[in-house]
């Protein structure tokens, strides 16, 4: 079994466990209650420089530093923004509102993570609910430490408890999407962004239908990049789709393999649509014109030898796909992918 197939099986296994133990449903219910009782935003607004580096900097944007496949730091930060925008009006500064880590609607209730898997028995540990909650709390604390460890781009601040020996994770403070800044004495604490065109808009179904829980960090980052591209180039996105390659990917610090794999997965999940290249569109038009008077004037290969020119794949966001249940959709598509790989493996 190759590494890609093992990774695929591991992902399916985790999703099945989240389905079996009902944790993802419970987490989605908690977040839905939070939204129902709050300001009910239709989108979560995100400042652009979270996913694309600032023009005056060379370091990676904050989101690009949170792509650990097993990590939950990127997920937790987006959920913290969701929680803030459900409570606070645009322009309001961050307040933690005293939310606990443990118990109903605590921070641990925002994250769906699987319990320990045993390769020896091919089963998940049947841990009691208390132990599972303890693991989720450890995951959240680990996410906070990761978010704080980004230097000038730190996305949270964790104060010390009285006595100065231990961290007070529950009293963490959220930073703006570009980080705390260089001036340690005047950290850039989070404020809810205004409603304007300079924001990445995350439809609320991305949170409430569980997509933020089941997508890998690299897939979330790629999806956010397309939301930025659509915001900056809406006409191009509508007509032919957007793309990134070579130098353009460097502004996001996206590796080619990660970008291409994520795009393919997002297409399978129904969150992206691959648009035809110019050559494909011209070929389709030529086929449609066969037998008509216009087909007499079709030029083989398109204008200017376009068949010899590299054309990157272009993609278009399909937000209708967000309304589907994320767990069911991902499970279905990943099982189809696995069966396809196994069939091709047998044929090979």
CSV table of C-alpha atoms in Angstrom, one decimal, residues 21 23 27 30 100-116 126-141:
chain,number,residue,atom,x,y,z
A,21,UNK,CA,-19.6,8.5,18.1
A,23,UNK,CA,-19.3,14.0,18.1
A,27,UNK,CA,-20.3,20.0,17.7
A,30,UNK,CA,-23.4,23.6,19.7
A,100,UNK,CA,-14.7,28.1,29.9
A,101,UNK,CA,-12.7,25.2,28.3
A,102,UNK,CA,-14.7,22.4,29.9
A,103,UNK,CA,-18.4,21.8,30.0
A,104,UNK,CA,-21.4,22.7,27.7
A,105,UNK,CA,-20.5,25.3,25.1
A,106,UNK,CA,-16.9,25.5,26.4
A,107,UNK,CA,-14.1,25.9,23.8
A,108,UNK,CA,-13.6,22.1,23.8
A,109,UNK,CA,-17.2,21.8,22.5
A,110,UNK,CA,-16.2,23.7,19.3
A,111,UNK,CA,-13.8,21.0,18.0
A,112,UNK,CA,-14.5,17.5,16.7
A,113,UNK,CA,-11.4,15.3,17.0
A,114,UNK,CA,-11.2,11.5,17.0
A,115,UNK,CA,-9.9,9.5,20.0
A,116,UNK,CA,-6.8,7.4,19.9
A,126,UNK,CA,-13.5,3.3,23.8
A,127,UNK,CA,-12.7,6.2,26.2
A,128,UNK,CA,-15.3,7.6,28.5
A,129,UNK,CA,-16.8,11.0,27.7
A,130,UNK,CA,-14.8,12.7,30.3
A,131,UNK,CA,-11.5,11.4,28.8
A,132,UNK,CA,-12.6,12.4,25.3
A,133,UNK,CA,-13.3,15.9,26.6
A,134,UNK,CA,-9.9,16.0,28.2
A,135,UNK,CA,-8.3,15.2,24.9
A,136,UNK,CA,-10.3,17.9,23.1
A,137,UNK,CA,-9.1,20.4,25.8
A,138,UNK,CA,-5.5,19.3,25.2
A,139,UNK,CA,-6.1,19.9,21.4
A,140,UNK,CA,-7.4,23.4,22.0
A,141,UNK,CA,-4.5,24.3,24.4
